[in-house]
XYZ file of C-alpha atoms in Angstrom:
119
model
C -32.499 30.834 -9.403
C -29.138 31.616 -7.875
C -29.512 29.469 -4.514
C -30.292 26.601 -7.196
C -26.895 27.531 -8.970
C -24.757 27.338 -5.466
C -26.708 24.074 -4.929
C -25.593 22.600 -8.212
C -21.973 24.089 -7.699
C -21.555 22.889 -4.466
C -22.321 19.070 -5.116
C -20.665 18.863 -7.987
C -17.450 20.345 -5.762
C -18.528 17.615 -2.955
C -18.548 14.720 -5.449
C -15.411 16.051 -7.319
C -13.747 15.420 -3.909
C -15.303 12.757 -3.008
C -14.131 10.484 -6.079
C -10.414 12.280 -5.657
C -10.221 10.781 -1.921
C -11.137 7.134 -3.181
C -9.071 4.509 -1.437
C -6.248 3.665 -3.943
C -6.725 -0.265 -5.589
C -6.081 -2.994 -3.384
C -4.114 -5.922 -4.880
C -6.692 -8.974 -4.503
C -6.095 -11.196 -2.108
C -6.677 -14.214 -4.649
C -3.624 -15.920 -5.422
C -2.385 -17.151 -8.922
C -1.716 -20.351 -9.174
C -0.021 -19.483 -12.307
C 2.343 -17.268 -11.074
C 5.080 -17.554 -8.773
C 5.043 -16.800 -5.132
C 8.173 -14.626 -3.410
C 8.547 -13.642 0.378
C 9.990 -10.378 0.659
C 10.486 -7.971 3.576
C 7.354 -4.875 3.392
C 8.239 -1.561 5.090
C 7.762 1.753 5.329
C 10.143 2.665 2.603
C 10.879 6.143 3.865
C 11.200 5.021 7.756
C 12.766 1.349 7.645
C 13.771 0.817 3.687
C 15.836 3.930 3.053
C 14.338 4.970 0.190
C 13.788 8.895 -0.467
C 10.527 11.057 -0.170
C 8.441 13.150 2.733
C 5.794 10.456 3.432
C 4.721 7.256 4.205
C 4.656 4.852 1.263
C 4.549 1.046 1.538
C 7.384 -0.749 0.037
C 9.389 -4.128 -0.533
C 12.850 -5.167 -0.289
C 13.845 -8.804 -2.145
C 17.097 -9.237 -4.129
C 19.152 -6.599 -2.319
C 16.760 -4.028 -4.003
C 13.873 -1.975 -1.984
C 10.886 -0.717 -4.339
C 7.951 1.250 -3.859
C 5.166 -0.497 -4.219
C 1.960 0.225 -6.607
C -1.466 -1.887 -6.555
C -1.955 -1.450 -2.599
C -1.574 1.118 -0.095
C 1.021 1.120 3.215
C -2.885 1.651 5.200
C -4.364 -1.134 3.353
C -2.373 -3.328 5.961
C -3.663 -1.962 9.104
C -2.164 1.347 11.340
C 0.955 2.078 9.763
C 2.354 3.887 13.148
C 1.407 0.871 15.121
C 3.966 -0.877 17.275
C 3.824 -3.643 14.636
C 2.905 -1.483 11.941
C 5.234 -0.643 8.822
C 6.864 2.541 10.218
C 8.069 0.458 13.300
C 8.874 -2.668 11.798
C 10.077 -4.704 8.773
C 7.280 -7.090 8.283
C 7.220 -9.882 6.070
C 4.342 -10.501 3.135
C 3.745 -13.140 0.112
C 3.599 -10.958 -3.253
C 2.973 -11.664 -6.904
C 3.585 -9.113 -9.528
C 6.734 -7.425 -11.098
C 9.088 -4.633 -11.082
C 7.758 -1.807 -13.906
C 9.923 1.401 -13.768
C 11.666 0.815 -10.547
C 8.307 0.073 -8.883
C 7.064 -3.530 -7.691
C 3.231 -3.402 -9.267
C 1.700 -6.030 -6.772
C -1.191 -8.253 -8.593
C -1.200 -10.097 -4.778
C -0.050 -8.761 -1.284
C -0.564 -10.671 1.706
C 1.241 -9.390 5.236
C 2.283 -12.668 6.685
C 1.159 -13.015 10.377
C 4.502 -12.255 12.937
C 5.968 -15.216 14.630
C 5.143 -15.205 18.074
C 7.290 -15.707 20.640
C 8.442 -18.877 22.478
C 7.838 -19.229 26.175
C-alpha cells in the first residue's frame, strides 16, 4: 500500500513538473490582413536593447522605445547565443500586436532573413 501511494505521488509530481515546463505560447505565423504589420528591431532586451533584467528575454524596438514581448519567446526563433542569435545581433521582424502595460503582446511574429552580403 505504501509503495502504491509513493508511486502515485511520484507520478503526480512528474505530471505537475511537465506541465510547468511546457513551452510558452508562440505567436501564430498566420498574418491577419485586417491588422497593420510593423517591421521592428528584435533582439535580447537585456543584451542588446538596454532593458533591465537578469536573464535573456525577447524584446522589440520601434518608435524609439523597447518592449519585452509576450506571445513568443527568445528561444522560439533559434539559439539566442548563436552568432546570428538575439543575444549577439539585432534582427528585423514583422509583427502584429499591441503594447499593453509597457509590453508588446504579439499576435504575429516572423523573423526576417538576414540580408546577404554582396560579393
